[in-house]
JSON list of C-alpha atoms and ligand atoms in Angstrom, two decimals:
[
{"chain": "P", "resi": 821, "resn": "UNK", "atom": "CA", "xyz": [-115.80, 148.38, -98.08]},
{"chain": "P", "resi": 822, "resn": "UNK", "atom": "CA", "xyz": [-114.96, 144.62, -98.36]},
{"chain": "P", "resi": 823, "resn": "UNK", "atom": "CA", "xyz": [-116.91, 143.96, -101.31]},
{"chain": "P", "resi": 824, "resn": "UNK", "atom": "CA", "xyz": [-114.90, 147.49, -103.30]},
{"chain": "P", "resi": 825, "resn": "UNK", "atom": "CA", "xyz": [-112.10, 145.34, -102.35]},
{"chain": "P", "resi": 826, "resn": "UNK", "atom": "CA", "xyz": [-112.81, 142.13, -103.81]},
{"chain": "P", "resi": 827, "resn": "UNK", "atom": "CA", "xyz": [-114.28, 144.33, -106.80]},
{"chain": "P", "resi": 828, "resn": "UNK", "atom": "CA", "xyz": [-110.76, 145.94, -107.50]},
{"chain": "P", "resi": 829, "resn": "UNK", "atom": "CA", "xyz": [-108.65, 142.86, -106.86]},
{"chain": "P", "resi": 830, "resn": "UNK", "atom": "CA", "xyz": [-110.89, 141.36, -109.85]},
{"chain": "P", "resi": 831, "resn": "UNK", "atom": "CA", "xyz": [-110.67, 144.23, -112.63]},
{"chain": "P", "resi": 832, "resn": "UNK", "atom": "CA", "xyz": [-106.92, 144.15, -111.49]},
{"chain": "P", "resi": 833, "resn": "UNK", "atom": "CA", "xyz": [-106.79, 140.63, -112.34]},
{"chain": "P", "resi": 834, "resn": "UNK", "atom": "CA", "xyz": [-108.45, 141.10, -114.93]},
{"chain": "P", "resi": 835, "resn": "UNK", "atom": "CA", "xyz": [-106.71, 143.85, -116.75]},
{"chain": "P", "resi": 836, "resn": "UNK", "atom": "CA", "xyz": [-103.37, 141.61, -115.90]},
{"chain": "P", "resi": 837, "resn": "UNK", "atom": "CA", "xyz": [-104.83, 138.87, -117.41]},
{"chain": "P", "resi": 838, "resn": "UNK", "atom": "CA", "xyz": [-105.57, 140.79, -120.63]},
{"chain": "P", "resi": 839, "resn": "UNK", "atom": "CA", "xyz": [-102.32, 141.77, -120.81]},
{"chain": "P", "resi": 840, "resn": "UNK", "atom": "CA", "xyz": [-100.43, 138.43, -120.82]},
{"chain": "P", "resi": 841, "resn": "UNK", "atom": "CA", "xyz": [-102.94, 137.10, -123.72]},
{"chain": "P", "resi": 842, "resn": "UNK", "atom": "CA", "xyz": [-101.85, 140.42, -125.42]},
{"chain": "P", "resi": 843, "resn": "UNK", "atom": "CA", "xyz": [-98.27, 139.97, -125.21]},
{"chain": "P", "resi": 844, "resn": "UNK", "atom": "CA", "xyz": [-98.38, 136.47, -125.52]},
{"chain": "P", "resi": 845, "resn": "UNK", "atom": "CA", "xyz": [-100.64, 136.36, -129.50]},
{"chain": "P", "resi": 846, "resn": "UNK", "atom": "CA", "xyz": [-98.44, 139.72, -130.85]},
{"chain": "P", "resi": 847, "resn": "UNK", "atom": "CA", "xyz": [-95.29, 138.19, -132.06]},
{"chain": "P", "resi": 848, "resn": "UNK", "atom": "CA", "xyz": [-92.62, 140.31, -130.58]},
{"chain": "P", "resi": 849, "resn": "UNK", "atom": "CA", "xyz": [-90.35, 139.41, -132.97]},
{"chain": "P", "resi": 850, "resn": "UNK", "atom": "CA", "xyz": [-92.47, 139.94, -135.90]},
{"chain": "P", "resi": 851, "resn": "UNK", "atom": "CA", "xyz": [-93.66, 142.89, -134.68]},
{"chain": "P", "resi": 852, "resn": "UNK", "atom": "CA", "xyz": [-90.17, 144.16, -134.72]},
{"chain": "P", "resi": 853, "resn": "UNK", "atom": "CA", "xyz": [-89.27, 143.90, -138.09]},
{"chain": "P", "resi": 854, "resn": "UNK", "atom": "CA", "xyz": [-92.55, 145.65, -139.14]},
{"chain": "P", "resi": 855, "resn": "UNK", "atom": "CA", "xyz": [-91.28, 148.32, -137.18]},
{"chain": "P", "resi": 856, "resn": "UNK", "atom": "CA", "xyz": [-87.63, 148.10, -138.26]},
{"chain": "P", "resi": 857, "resn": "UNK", "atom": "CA", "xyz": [-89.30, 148.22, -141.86]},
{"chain": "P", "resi": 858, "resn": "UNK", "atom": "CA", "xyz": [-90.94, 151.92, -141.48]},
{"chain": "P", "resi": 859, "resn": "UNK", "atom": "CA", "xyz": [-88.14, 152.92, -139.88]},
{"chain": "P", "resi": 860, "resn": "UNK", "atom": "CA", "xyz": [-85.34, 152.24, -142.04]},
{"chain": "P", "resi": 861, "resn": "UNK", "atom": "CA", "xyz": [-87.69, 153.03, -144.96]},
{"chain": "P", "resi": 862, "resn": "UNK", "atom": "CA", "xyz": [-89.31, 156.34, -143.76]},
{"chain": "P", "resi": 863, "resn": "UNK", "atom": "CA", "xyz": [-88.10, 157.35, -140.62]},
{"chain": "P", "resi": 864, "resn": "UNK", "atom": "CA", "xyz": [-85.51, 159.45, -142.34]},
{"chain": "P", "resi": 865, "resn": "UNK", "atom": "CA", "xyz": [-87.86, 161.32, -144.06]},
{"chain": "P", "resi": 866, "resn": "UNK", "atom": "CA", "xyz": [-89.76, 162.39, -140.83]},
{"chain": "P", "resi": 867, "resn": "UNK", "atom": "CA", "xyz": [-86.62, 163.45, -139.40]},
{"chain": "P", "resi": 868, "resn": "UNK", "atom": "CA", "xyz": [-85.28, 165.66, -141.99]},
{"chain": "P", "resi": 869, "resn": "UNK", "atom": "CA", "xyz": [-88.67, 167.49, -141.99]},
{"chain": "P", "resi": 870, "resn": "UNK", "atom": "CA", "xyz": [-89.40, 167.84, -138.39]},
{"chain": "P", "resi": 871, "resn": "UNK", "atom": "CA", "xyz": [-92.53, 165.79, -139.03]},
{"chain": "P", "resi": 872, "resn": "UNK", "atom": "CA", "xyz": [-94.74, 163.97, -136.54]},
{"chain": "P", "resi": 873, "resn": "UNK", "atom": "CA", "xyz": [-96.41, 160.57, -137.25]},
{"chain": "P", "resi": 874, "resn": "UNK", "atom": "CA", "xyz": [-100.25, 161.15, -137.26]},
{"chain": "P", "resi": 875, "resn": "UNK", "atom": "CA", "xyz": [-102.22, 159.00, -134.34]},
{"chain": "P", "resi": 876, "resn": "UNK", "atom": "CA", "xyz": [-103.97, 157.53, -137.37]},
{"chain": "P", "resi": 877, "resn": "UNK", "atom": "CA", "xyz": [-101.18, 156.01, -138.37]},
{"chain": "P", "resi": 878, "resn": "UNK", "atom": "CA", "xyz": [-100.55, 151.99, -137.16]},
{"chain": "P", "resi": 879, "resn": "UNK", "atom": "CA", "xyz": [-96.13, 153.32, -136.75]},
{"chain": "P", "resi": 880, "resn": "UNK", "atom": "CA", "xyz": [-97.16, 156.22, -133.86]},
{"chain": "P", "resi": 881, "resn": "UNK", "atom": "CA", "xyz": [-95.53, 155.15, -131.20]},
{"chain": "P", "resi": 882, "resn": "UNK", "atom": "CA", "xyz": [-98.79, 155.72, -129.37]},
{"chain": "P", "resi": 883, "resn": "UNK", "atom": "CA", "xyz": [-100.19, 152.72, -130.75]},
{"chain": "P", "resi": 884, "resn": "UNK", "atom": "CA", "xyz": [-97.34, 150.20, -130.83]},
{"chain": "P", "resi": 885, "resn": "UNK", "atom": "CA", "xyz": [-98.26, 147.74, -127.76]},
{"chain": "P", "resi": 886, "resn": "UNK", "atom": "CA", "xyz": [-94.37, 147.24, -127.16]},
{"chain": "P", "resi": 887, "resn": "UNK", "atom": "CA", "xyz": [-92.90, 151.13, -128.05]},
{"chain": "P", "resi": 888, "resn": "UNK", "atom": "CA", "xyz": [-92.47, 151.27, -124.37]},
{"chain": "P", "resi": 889, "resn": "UNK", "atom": "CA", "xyz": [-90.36, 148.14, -123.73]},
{"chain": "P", "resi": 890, "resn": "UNK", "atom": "CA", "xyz": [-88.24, 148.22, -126.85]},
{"chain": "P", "resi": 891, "resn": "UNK", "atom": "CA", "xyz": [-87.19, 151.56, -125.63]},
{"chain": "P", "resi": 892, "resn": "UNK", "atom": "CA", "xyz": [-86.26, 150.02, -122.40]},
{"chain": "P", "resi": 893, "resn": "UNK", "atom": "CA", "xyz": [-84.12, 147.74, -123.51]},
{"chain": "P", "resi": 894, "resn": "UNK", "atom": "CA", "xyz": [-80.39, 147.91, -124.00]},
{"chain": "P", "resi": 895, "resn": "UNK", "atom": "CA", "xyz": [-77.93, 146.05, -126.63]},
{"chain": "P", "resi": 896, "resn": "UNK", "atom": "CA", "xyz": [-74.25, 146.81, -124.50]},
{"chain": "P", "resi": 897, "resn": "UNK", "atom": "CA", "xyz": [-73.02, 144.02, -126.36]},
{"chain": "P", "resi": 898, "resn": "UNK", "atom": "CA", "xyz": [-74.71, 140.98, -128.60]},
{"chain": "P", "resi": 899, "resn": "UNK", "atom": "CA", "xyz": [-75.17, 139.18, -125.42]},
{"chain": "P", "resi": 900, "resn": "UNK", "atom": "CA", "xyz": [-75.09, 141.77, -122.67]},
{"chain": "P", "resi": 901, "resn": "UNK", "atom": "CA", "xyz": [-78.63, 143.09, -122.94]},
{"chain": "P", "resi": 902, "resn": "UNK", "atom": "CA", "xyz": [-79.82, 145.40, -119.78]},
{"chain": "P", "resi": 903, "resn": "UNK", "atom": "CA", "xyz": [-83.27, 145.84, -118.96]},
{"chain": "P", "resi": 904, "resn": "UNK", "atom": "CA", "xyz": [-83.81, 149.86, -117.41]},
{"chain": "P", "resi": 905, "resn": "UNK", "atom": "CA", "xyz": [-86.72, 148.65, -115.76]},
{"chain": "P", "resi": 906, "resn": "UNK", "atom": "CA", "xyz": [-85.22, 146.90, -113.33]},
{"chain": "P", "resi": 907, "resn": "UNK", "atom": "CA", "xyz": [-81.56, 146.88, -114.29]},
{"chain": "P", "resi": 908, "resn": "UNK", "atom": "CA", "xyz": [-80.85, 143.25, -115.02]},
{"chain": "P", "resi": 909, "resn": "UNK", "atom": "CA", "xyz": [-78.72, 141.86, -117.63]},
{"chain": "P", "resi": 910, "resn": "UNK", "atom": "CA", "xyz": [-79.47, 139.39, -120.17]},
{"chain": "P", "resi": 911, "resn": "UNK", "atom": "CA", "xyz": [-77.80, 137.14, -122.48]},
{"chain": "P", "resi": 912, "resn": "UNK", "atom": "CA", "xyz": [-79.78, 137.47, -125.55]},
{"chain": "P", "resi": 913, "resn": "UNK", "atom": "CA", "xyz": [-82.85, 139.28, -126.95]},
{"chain": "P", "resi": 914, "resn": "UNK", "atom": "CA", "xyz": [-84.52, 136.91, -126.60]},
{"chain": "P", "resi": 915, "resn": "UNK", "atom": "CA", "xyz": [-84.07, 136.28, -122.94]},
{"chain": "P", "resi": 916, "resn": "UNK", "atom": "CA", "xyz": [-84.77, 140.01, -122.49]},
{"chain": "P", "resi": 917, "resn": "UNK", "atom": "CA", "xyz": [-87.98, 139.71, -124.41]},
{"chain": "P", "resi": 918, "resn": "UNK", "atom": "CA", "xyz": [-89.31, 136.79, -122.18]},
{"chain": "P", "resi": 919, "resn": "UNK", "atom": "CA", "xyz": [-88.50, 138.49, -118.94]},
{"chain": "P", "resi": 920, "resn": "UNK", "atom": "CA", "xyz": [-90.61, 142.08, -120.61]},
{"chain": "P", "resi": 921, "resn": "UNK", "atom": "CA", "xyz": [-93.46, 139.66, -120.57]},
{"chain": "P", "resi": 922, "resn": "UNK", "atom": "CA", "xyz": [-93.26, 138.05, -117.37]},
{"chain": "P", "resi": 923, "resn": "UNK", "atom": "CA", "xyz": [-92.13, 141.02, -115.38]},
{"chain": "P", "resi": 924, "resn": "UNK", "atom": "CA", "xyz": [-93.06, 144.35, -117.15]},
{"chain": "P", "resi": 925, "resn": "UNK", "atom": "CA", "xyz": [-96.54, 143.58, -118.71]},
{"chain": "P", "resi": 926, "resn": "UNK", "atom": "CA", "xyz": [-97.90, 146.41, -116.91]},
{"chain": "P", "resi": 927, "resn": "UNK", "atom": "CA", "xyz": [-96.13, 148.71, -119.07]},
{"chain": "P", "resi": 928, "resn": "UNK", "atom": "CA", "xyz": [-97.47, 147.60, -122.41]},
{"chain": "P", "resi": 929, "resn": "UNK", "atom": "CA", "xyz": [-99.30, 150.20, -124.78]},
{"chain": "P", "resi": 930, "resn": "UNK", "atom": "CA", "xyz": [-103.19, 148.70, -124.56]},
{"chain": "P", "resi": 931, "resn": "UNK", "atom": "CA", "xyz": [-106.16, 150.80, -125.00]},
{"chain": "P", "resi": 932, "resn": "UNK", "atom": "CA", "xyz": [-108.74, 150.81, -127.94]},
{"chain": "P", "resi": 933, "resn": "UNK", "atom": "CA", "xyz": [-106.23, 152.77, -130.54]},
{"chain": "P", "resi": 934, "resn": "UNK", "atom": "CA", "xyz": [-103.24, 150.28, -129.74]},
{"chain": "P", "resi": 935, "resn": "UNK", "atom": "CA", "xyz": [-101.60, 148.01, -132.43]},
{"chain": "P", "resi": 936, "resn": "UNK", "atom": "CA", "xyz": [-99.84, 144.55, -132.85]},
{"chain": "P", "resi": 937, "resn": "UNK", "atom": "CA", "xyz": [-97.77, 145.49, -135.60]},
{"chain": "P", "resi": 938, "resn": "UNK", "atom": "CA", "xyz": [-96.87, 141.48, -136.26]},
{"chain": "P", "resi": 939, "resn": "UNK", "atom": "CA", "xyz": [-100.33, 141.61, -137.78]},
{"chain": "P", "resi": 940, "resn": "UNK", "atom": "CA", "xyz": [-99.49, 143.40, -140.77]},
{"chain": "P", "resi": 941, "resn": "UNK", "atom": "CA", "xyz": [-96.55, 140.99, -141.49]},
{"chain": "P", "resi": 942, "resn": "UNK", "atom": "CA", "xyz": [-98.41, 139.45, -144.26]},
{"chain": "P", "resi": 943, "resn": "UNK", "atom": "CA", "xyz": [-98.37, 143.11, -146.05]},
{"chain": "P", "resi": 944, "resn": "UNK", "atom": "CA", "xyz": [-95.03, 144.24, -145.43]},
{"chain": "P", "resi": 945, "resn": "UNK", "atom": "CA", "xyz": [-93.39, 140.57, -146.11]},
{"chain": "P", "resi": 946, "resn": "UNK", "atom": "CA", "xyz": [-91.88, 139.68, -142.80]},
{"chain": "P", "resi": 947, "resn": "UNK", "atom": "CA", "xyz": [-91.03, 136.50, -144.57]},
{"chain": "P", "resi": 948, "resn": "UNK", "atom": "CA", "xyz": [-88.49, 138.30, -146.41]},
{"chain": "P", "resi": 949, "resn": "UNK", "atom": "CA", "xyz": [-87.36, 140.50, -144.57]},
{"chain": "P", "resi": 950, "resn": "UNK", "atom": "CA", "xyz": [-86.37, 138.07, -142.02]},
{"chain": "P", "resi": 951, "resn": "UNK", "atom": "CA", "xyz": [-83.77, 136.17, -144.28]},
{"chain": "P", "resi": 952, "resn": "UNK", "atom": "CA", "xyz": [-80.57, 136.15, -143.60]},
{"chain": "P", "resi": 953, "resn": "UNK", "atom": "CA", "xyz": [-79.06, 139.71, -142.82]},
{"chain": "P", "resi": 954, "resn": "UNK", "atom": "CA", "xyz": [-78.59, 141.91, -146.17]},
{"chain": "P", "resi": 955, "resn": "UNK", "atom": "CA", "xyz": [-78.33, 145.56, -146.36]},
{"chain": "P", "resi": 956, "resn": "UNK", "atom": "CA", "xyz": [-81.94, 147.15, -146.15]},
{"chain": "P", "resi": 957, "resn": "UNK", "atom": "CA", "xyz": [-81.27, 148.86, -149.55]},
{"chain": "P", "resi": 958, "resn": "UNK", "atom": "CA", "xyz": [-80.78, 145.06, -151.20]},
{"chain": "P", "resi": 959, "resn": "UNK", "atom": "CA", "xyz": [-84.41, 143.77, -150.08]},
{"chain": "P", "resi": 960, "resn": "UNK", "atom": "CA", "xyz": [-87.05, 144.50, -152.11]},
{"chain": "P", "resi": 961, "resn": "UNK", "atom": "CA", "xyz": [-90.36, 143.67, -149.82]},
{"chain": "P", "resi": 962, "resn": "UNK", "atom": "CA", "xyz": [-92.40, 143.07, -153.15]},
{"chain": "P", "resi": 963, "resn": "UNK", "atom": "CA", "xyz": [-90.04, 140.99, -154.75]},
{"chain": "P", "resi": 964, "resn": "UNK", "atom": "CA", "xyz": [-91.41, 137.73, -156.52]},
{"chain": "P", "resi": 965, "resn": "UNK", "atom": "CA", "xyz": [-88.05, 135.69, -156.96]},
{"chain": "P", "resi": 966, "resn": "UNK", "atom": "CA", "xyz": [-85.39, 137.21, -154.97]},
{"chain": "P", "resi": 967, "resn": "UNK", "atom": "CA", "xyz": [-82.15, 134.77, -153.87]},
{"chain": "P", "resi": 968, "resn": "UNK", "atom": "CA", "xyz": [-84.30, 135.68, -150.61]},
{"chain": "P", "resi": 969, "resn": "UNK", "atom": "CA", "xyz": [-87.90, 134.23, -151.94]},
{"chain": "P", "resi": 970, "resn": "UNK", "atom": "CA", "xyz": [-86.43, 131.77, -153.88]},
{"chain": "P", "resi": 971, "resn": "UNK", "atom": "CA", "xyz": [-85.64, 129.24, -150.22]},
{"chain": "P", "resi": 972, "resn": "UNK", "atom": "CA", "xyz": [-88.33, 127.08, -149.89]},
{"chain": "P", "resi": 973, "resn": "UNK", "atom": "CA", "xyz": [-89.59, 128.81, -146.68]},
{"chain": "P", "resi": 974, "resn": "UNK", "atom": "CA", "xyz": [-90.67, 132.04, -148.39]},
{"chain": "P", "resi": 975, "resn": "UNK", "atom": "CA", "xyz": [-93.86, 132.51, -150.22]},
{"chain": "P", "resi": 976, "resn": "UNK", "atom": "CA", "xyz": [-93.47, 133.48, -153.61]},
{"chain": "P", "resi": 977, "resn": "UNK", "atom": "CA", "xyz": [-96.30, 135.72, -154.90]},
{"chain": "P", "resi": 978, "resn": "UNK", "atom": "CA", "xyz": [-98.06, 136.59, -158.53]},
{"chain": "P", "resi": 979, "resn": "UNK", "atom": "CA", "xyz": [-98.40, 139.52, -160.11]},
{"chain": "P", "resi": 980, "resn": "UNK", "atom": "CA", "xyz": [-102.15, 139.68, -158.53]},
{"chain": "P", "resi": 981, "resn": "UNK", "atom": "CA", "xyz": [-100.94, 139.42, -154.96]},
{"chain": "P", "resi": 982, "resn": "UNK", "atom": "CA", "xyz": [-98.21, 141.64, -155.50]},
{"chain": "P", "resi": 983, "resn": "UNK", "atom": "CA", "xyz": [-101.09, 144.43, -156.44]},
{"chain": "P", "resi": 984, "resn": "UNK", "atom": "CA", "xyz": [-102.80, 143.55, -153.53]},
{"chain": "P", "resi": 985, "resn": "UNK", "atom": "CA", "xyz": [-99.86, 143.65, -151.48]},
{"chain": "P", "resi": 986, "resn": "UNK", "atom": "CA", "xyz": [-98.85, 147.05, -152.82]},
{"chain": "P", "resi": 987, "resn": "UNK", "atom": "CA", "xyz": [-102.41, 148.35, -152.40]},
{"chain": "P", "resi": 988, "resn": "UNK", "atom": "CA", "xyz": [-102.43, 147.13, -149.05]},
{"chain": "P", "resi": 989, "resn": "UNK", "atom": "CA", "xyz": [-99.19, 149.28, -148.08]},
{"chain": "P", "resi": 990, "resn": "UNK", "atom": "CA", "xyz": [-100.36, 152.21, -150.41]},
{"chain": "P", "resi": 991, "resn": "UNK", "atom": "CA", "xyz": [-103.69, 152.93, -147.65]},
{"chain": "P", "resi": 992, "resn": "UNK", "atom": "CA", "xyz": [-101.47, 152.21, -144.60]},
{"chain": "P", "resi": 993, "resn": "UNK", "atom": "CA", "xyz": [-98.83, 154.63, -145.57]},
{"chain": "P", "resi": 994, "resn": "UNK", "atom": "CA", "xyz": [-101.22, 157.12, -146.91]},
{"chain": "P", "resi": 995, "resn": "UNK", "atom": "CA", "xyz": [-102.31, 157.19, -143.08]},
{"chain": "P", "resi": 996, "resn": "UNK", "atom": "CA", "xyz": [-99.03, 158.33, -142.11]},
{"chain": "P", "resi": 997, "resn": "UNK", "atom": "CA", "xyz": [-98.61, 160.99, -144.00]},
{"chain": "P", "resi": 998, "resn": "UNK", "atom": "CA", "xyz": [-98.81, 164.13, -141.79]},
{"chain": "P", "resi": 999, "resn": "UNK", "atom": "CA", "xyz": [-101.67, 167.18, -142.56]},
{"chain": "P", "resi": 1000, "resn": "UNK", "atom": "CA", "xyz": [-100.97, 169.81, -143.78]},
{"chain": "P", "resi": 1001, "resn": "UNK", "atom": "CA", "xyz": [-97.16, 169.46, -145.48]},
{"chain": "P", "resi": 1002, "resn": "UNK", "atom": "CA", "xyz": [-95.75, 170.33, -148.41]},
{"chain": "P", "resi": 1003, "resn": "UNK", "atom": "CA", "xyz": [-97.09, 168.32, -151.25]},
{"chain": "P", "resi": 1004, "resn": "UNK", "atom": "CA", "xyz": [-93.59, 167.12, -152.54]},
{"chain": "P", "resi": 1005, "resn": "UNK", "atom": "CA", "xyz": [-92.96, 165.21, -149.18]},
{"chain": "P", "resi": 1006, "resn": "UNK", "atom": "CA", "xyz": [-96.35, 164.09, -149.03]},
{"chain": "P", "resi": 1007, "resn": "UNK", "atom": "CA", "xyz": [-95.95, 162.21, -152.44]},
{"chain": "P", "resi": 1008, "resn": "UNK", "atom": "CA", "xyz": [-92.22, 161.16, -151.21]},
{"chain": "P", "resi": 1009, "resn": "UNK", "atom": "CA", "xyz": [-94.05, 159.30, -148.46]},
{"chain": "P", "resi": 1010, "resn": "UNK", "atom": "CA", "xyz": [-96.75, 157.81, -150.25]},
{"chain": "P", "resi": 1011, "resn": "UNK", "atom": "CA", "xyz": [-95.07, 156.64, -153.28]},
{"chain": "P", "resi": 1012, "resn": "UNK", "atom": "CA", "xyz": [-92.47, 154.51, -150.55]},
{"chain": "P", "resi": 1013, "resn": "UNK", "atom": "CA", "xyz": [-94.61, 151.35, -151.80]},
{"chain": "P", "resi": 1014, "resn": "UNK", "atom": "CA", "xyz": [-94.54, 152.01, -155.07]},
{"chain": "P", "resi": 1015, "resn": "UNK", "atom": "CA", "xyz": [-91.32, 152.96, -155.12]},
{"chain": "P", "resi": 1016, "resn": "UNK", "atom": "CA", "xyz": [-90.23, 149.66, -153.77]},
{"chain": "P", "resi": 1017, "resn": "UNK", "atom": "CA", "xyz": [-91.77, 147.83, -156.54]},
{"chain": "P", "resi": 1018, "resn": "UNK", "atom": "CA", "xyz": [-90.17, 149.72, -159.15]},
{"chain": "P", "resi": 1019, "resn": "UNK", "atom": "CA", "xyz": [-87.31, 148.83, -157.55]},
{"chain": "P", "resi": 1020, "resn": "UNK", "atom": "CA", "xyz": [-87.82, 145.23, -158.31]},
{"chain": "P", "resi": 1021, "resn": "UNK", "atom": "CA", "xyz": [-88.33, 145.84, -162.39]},
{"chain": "P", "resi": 1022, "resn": "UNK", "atom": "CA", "xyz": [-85.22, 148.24, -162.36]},
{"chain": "P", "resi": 1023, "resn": "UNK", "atom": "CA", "xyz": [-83.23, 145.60, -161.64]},
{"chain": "Z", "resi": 740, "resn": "LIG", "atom": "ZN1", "xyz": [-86.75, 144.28, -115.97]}
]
């Protein structure tokens, strides 16, 4: 009986353990405007159809490690945040966001299927879309020399890494496209990269 004890105390340790180095190498802030990113950009689409996001895709919230704890928390005010885990108040996000890691790890989203979606920044340009705050419609994610790119801390990509870029975002997307729906929506969704990039030469 002793030694099931000790055995338990160490998976639950363990598993703990796992879940502060999880939390700790996904940027949540990153990860946040990945999400913001398919939200703003597709969300709308989803909604109008009465669509579900596939499992496949890396946006179900099944998979996001922190769909949970965004959900939790509450902006009252830009520095009155609440946390409805526990109902305490913060005066920041990013307050907030350290006390999600330190108190309410248990709640993250980790299994085999779950995502950090701060690793995709690299494809969906969190570099831009980090600048200072513009209307979503104003940022073009694939644009090469934006007033946003131009500031020295942005990368400024070629006409190869912008194909690679937009393939990149092409597969991902194409996983979130549901089964089985009408093939005008289906081509809405999937064109969203594209679409972007023509955005850039229209201008
Ligand atoms: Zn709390």
């Amino acid at each position: 009986m002793m030694n099931i004890n000790i055995l338990f105390i160490v998976i639950w340790s363990l598993l703990n353990i796992s879940s502060v180095i999880l939390s700790k190498s996904c940027s949540r802030e990153n990860s946040r405007i990945v999400r913001d990113y398919f939200r703003k950009a597709l969300s709308s689409i989803y909604e109008k159809h009465d669509l579900s996001i596939p499992v496949e895709c890396i946006f179900s919230s099944k998979r996001d490690i922190y769909y949970h704890q965004e959900l939790n928390k509450i902006k009252i005010t830009d520095n009155r945040w609440l946390c409805q885990y526990c109902n305490k108040l913060f005066y920041s996000e990013y307050y907030i966001d350290i006390h999600m890691s330190n108190r309410h790890n248990d709640t993250l989203i980790h299994d085999e299927q779950s995502v950090c979606l701060s690793d995709y920044c690299s494809i969906f340009r969190c570099d831009v879309l980090k600048g200072p705050k513009k209307s979503f419609q104003s940022i073009n994610i694939f644009t090469r020399n934006s007033d946003v790119t131009k500031r020295k801390s942005k990368k400024i990509i070629n006409e190869q890494q912008l194909t690679i870029l937009r393939s990149r975002c092409a597969s991902i997307i194409n996983e979130c496209v549901p089964h089985n729906i009408k093939h005008d929506i289906r081509v809405k969704i999937q064109r969203k990269c594209s679409s972007l990039h023509y955005k850039y030469f229209s201008h």
